[in-house]
PDB file of N, CA and C in Angstrom:
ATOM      1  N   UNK L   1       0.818  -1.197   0.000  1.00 74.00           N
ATOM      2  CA  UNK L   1       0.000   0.000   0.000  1.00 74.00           C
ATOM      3  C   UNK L   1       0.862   1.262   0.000  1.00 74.00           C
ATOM      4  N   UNK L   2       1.688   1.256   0.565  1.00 85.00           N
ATOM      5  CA  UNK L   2       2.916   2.535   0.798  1.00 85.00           C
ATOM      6  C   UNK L   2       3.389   2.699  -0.618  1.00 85.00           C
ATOM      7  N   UNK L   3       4.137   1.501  -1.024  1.00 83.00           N
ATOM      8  CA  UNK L   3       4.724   1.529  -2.105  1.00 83.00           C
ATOM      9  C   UNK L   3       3.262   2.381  -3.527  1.00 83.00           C
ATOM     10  N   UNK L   4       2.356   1.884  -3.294  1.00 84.00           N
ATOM     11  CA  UNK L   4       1.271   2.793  -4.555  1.00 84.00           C
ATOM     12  C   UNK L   4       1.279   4.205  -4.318  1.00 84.00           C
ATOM     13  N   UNK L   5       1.619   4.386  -3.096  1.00 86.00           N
ATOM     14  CA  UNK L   5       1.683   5.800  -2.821  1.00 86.00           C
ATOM     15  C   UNK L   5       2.290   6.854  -3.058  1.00 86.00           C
ATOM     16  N   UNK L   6       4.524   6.034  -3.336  1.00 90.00           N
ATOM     17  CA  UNK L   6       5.176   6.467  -3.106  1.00 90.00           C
ATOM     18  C   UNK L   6       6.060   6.730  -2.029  1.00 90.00           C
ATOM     19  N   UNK L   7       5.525   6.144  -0.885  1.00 91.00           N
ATOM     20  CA  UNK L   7       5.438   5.997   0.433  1.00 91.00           C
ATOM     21  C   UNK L   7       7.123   4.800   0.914  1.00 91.00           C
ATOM     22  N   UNK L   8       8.346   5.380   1.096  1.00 89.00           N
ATOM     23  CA  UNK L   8       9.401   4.254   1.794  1.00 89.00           C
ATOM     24  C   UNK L   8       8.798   3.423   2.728  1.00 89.00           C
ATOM     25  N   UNK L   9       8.726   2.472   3.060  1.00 88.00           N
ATOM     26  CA  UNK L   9       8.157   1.718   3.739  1.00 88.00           C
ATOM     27  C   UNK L   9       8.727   1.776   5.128  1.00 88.00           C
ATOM     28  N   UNK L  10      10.302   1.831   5.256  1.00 87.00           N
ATOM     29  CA  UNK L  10      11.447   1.796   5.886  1.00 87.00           C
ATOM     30  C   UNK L  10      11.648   0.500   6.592  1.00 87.00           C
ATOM     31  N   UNK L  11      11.391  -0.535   5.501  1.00 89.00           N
ATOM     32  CA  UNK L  11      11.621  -1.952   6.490  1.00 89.00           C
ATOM     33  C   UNK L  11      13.157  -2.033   6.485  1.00 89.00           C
ATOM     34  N   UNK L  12      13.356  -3.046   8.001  1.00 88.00           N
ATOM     35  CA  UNK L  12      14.617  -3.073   7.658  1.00 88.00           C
ATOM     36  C   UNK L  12      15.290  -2.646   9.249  1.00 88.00           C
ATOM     37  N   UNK L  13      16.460  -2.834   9.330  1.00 89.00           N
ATOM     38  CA  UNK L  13      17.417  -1.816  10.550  1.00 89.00           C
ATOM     39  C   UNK L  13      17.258  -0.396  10.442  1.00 89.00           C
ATOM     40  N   UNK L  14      17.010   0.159  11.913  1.00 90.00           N
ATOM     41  CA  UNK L  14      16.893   1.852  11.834  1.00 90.00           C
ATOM     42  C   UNK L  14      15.426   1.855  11.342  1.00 90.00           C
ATOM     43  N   UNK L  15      14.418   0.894  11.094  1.00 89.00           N
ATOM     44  CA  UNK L  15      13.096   1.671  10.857  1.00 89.00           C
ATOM     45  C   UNK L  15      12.649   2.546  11.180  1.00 89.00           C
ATOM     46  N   UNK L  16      12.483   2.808  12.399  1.00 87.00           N
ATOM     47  CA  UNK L  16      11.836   3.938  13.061  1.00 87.00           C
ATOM     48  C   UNK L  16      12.433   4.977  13.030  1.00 87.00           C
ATOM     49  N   UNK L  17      13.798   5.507  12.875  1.00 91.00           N
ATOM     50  CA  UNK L  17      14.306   6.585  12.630  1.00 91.00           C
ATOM     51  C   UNK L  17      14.316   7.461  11.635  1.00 91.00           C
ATOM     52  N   UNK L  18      14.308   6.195  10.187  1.00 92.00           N
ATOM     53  CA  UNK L  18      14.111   6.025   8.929  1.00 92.00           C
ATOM     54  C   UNK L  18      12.695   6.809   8.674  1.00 92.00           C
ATOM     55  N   UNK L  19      12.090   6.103   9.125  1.00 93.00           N
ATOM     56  CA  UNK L  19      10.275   6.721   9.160  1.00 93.00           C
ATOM     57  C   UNK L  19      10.575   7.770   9.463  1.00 93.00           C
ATOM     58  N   UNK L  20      10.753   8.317  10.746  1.00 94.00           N
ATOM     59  CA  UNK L  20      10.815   9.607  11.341  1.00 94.00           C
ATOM     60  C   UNK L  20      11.232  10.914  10.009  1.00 94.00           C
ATOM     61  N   UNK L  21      11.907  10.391   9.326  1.00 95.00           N
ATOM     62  CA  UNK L  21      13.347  10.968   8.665  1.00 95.00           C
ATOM     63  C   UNK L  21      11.773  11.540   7.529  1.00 95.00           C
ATOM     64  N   UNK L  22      10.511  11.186   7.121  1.00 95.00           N
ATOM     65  CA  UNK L  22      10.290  11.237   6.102  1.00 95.00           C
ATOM     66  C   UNK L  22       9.057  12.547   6.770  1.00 95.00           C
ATOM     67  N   UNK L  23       8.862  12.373   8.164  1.00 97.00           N
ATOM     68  CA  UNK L  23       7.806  12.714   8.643  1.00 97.00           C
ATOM     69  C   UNK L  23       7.405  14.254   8.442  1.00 97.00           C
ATOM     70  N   UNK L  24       6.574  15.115   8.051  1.00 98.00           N
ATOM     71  CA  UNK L  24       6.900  16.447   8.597  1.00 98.00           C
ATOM     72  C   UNK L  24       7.186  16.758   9.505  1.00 98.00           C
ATOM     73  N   UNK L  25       8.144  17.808   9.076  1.00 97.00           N
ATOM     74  CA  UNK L  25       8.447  18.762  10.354  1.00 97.00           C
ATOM     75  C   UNK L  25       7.437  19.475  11.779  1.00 97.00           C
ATOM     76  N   UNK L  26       6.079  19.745  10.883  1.00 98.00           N
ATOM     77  CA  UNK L  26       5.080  20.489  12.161  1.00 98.00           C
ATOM     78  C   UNK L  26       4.436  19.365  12.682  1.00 98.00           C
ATOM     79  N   UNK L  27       4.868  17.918  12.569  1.00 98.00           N
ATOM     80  CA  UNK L  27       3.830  16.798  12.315  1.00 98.00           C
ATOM     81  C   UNK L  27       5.106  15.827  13.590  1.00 98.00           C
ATOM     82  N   UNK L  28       5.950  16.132  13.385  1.00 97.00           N
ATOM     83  CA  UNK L  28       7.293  15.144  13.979  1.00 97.00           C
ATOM     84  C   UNK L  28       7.178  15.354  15.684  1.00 97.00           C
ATOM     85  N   UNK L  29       6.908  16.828  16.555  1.00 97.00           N
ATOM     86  CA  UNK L  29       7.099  16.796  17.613  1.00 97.00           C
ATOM     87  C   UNK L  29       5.705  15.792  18.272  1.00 97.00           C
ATOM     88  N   UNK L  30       4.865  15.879  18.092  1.00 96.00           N
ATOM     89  CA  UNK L  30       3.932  14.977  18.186  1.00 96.00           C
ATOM     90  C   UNK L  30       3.850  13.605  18.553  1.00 96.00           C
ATOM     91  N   UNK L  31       4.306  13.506  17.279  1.00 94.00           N
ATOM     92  CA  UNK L  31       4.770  11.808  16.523  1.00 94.00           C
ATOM     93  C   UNK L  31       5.752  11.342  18.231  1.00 94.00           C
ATOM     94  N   UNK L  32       6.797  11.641  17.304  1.00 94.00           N
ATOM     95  CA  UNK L  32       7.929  11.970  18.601  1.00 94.00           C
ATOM     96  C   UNK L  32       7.369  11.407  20.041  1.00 94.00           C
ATOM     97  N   UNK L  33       6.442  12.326  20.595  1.00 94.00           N
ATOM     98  CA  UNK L  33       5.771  12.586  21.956  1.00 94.00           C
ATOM     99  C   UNK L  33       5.096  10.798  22.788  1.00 94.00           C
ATOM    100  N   UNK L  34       4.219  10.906  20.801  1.00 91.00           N
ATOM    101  CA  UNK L  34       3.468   9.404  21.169  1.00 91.00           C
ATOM    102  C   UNK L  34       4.136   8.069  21.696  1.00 91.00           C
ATOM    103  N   UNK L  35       5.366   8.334  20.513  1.00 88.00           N
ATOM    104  CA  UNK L  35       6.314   7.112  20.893  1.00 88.00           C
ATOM    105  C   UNK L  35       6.593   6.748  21.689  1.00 88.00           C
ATOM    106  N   UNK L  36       7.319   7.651  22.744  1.00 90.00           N
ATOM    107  CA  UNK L  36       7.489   8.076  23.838  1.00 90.00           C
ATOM    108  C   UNK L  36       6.605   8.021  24.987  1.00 90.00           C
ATOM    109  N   UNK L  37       5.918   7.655  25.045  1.00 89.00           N
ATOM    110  CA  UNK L  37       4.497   7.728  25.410  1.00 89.00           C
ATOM    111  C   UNK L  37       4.592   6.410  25.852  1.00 89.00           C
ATOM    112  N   UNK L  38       4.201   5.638  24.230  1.00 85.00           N
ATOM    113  CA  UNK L  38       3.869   4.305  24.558  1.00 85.00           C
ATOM    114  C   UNK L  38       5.134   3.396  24.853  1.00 85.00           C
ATOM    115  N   UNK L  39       6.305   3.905  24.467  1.00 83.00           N
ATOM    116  CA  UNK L  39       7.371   3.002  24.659  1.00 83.00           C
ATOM    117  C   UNK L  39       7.533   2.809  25.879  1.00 83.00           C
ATOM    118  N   UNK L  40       7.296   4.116  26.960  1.00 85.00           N
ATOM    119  CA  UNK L  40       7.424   4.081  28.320  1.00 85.00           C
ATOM    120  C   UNK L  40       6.276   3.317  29.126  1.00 85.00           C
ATOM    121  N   UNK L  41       5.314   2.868  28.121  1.00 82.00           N
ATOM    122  CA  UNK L  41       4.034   2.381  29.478  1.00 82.00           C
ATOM    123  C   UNK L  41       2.991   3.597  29.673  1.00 82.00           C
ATOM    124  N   UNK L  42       3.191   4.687  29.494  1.00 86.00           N
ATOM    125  CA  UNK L  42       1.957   5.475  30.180  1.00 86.00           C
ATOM    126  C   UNK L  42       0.773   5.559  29.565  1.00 86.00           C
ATOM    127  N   UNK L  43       0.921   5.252  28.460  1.00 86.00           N
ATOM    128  CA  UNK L  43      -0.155   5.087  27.373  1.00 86.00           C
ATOM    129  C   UNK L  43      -0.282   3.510  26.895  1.00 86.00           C
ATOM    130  N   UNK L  44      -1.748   2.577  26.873  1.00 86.00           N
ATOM    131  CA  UNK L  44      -1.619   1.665  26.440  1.00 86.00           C
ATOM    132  C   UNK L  44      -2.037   1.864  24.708  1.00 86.00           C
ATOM    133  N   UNK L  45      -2.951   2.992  24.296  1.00 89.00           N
ATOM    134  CA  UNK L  45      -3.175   2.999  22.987  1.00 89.00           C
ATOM    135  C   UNK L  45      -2.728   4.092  22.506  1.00 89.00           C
ATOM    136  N   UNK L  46      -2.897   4.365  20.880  1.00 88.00           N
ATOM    137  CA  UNK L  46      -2.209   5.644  20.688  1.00 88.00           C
ATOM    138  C   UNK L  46      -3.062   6.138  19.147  1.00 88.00           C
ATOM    139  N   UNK L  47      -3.596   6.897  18.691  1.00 94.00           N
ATOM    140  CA  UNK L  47      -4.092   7.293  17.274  1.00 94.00           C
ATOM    141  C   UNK L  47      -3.630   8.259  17.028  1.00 94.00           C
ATOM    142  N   UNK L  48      -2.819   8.393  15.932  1.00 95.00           N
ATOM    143  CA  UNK L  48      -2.378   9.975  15.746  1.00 95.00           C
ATOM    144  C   UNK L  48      -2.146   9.850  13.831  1.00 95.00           C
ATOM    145  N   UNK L  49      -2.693  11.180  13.358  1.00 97.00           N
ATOM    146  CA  UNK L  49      -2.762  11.421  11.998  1.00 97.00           C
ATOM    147  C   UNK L  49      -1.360  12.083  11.529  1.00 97.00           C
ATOM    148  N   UNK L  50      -0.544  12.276  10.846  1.00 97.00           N
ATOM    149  CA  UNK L  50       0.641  12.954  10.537  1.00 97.00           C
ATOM    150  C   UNK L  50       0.735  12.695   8.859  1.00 97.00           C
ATOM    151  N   UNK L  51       1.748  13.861   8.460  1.00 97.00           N
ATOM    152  CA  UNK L  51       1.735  13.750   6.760  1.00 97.00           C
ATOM    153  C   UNK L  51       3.315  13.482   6.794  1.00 97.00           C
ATOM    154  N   UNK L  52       3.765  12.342   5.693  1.00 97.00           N
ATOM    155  CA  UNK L  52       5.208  11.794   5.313  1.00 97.00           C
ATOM    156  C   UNK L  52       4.824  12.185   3.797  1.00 97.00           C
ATOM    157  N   UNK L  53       6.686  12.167   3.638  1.00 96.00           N
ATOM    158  CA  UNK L  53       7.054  13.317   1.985  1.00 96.00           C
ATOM    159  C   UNK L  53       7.015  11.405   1.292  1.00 96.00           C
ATOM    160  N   UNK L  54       6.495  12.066  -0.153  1.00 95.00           N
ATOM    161  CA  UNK L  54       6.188  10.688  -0.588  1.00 95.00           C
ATOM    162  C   UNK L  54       7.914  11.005  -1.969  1.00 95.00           C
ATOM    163  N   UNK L  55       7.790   9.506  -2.487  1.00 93.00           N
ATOM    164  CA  UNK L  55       8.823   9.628  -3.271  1.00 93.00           C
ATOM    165  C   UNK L  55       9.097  10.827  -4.520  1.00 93.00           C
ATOM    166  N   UNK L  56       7.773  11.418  -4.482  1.00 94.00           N
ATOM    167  CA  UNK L  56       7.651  12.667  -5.498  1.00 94.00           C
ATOM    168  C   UNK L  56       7.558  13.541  -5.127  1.00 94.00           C
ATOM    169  N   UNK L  57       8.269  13.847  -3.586  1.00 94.00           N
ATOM    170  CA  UNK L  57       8.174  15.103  -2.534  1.00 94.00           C
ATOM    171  C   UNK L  57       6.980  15.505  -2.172  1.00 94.00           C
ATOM    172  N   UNK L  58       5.841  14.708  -2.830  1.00 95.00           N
ATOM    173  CA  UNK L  58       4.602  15.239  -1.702  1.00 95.00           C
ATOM    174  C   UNK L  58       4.297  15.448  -0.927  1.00 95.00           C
ATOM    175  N   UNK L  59       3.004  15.733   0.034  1.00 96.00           N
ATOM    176  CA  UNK L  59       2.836  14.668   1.617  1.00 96.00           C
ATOM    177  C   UNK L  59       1.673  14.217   1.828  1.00 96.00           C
ATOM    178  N   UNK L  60       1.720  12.892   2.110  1.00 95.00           N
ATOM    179  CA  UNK L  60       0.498  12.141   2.220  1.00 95.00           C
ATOM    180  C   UNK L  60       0.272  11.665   3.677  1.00 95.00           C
ATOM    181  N   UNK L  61      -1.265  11.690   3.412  1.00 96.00           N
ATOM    182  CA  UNK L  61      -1.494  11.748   5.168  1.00 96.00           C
ATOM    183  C   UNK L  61      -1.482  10.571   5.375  1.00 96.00           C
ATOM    184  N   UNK L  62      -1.131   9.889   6.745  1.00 95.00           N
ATOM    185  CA  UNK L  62      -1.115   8.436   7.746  1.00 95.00           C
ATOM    186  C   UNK L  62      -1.919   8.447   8.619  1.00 95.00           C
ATOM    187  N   UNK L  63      -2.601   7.486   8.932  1.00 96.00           N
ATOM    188  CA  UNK L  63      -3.285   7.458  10.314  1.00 96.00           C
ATOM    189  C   UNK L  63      -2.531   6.334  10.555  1.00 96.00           C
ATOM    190  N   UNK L  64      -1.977   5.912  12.387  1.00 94.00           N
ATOM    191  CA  UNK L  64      -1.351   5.154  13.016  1.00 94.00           C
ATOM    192  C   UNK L  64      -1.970   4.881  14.149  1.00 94.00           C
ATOM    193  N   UNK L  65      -2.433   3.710  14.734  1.00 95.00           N
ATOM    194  CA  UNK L  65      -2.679   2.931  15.548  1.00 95.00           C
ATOM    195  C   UNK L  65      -2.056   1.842  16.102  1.00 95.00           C
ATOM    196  N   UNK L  66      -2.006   2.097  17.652  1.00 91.00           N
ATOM    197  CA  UNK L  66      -1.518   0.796  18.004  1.00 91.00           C
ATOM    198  C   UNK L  66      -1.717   0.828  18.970  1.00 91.00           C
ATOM    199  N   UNK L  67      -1.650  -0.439  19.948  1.00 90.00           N
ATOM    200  CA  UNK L  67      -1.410  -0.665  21.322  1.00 90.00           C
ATOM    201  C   UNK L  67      -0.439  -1.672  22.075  1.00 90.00           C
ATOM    202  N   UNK L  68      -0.351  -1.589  23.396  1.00 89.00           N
ATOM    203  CA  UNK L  68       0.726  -2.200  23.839  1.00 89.00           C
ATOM    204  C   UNK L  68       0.013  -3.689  23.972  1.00 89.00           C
ATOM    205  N   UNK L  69       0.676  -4.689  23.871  1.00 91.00           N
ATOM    206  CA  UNK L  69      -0.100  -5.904  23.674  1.00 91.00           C
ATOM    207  C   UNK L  69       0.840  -7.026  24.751  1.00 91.00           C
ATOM    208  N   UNK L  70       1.772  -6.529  25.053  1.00 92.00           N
ATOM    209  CA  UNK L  70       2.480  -7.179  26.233  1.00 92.00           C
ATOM    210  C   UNK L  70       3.685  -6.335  26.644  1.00 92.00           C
ATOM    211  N   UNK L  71       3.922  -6.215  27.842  1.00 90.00           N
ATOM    212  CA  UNK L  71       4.526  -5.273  29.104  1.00 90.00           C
ATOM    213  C   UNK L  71       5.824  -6.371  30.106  1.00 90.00           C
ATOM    214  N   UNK L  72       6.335  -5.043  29.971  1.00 91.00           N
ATOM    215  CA  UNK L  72       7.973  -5.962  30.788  1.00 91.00           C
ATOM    216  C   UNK L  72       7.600  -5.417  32.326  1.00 91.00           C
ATOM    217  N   UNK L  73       8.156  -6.302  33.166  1.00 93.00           N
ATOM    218  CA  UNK L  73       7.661  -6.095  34.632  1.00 93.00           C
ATOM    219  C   UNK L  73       7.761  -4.541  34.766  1.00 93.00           C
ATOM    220  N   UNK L  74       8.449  -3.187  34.473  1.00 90.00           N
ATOM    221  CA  UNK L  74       8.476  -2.447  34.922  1.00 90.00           C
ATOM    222  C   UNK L  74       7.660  -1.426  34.068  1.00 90.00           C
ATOM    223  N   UNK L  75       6.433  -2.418  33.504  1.00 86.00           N
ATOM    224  CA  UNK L  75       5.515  -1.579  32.752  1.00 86.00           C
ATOM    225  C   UNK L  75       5.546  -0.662  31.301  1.00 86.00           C
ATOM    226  N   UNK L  76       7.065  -1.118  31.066  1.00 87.00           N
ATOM    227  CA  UNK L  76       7.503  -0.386  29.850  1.00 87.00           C
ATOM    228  C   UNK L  76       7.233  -1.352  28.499  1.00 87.00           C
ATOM    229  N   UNK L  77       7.047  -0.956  27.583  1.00 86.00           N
ATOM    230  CA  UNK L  77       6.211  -2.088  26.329  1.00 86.00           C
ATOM    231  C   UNK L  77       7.279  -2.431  25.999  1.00 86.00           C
ATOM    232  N   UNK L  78       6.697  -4.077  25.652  1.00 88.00           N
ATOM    233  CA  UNK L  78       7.503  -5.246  25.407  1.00 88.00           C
ATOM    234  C   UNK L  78       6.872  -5.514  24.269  1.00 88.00           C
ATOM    235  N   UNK L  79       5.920  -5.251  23.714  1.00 90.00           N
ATOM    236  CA  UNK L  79       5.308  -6.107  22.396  1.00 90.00           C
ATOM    237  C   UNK L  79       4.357  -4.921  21.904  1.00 90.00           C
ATOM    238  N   UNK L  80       4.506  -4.413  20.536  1.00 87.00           N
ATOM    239  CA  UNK L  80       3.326  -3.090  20.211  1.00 87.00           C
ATOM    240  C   UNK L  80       2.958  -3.648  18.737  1.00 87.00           C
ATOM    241  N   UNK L  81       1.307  -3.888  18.955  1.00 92.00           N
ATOM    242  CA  UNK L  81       0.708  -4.141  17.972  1.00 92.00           C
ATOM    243  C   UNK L  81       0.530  -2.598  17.297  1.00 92.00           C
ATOM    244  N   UNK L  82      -0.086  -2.853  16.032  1.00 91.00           N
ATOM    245  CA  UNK L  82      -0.354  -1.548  15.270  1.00 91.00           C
ATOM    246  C   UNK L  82      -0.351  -1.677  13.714  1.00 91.00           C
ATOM    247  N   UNK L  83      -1.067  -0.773  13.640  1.00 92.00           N
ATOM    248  CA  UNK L  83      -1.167  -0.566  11.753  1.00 92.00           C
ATOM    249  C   UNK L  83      -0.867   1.520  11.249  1.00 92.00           C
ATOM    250  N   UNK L  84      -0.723   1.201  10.122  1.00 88.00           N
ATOM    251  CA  UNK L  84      -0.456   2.573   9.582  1.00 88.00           C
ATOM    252  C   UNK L  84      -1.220   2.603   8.371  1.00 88.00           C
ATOM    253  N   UNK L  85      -2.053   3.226   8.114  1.00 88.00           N
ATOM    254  CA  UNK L  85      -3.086   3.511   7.383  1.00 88.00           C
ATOM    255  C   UNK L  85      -2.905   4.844   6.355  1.00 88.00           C
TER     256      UNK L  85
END
């Protein structure tokens, strides 16, 4: 689906940074925030809309969902389900 878009997928080592790398700028502190969020435990779900530059410098919008689906004893996520839309 990414790929019809234009969309890097960023599979691979460094995904998430990779992703980040494509994200907007007014769209990234956000993003950023959620991660952060859920990586730490304080949040078990997360929905957030943001626009990534597509391979023809566009930006196309994402919706992202996910939740924590299993937790390391000190409550910090161990397993994060999710889709990107």
């Amino acid at each position: 689906a990414f790929e019809q878009r234009g969309i890097d997928a960023c599979i691979g080592a460094d995904h998430v940074e990779r992703w980040l790398q494509q994200v907007h700028p007014e769209d990234l502190p956000a993003l950023r925030q959620a991660y952060a969020e859920q990586d730490a435990g304080t949040t078990s779900r997360f929905e957030i809309a943001y626009r990534v530059r597509t391979r023809s410098g566009d930006w196309s919008w994402v919706l992202e969902r996910s939740r924590i689906s299993a937790r390391n004893p000190d409550a910090t996520a161990r397993l994060i389900c999710g889709v990107c839309l």
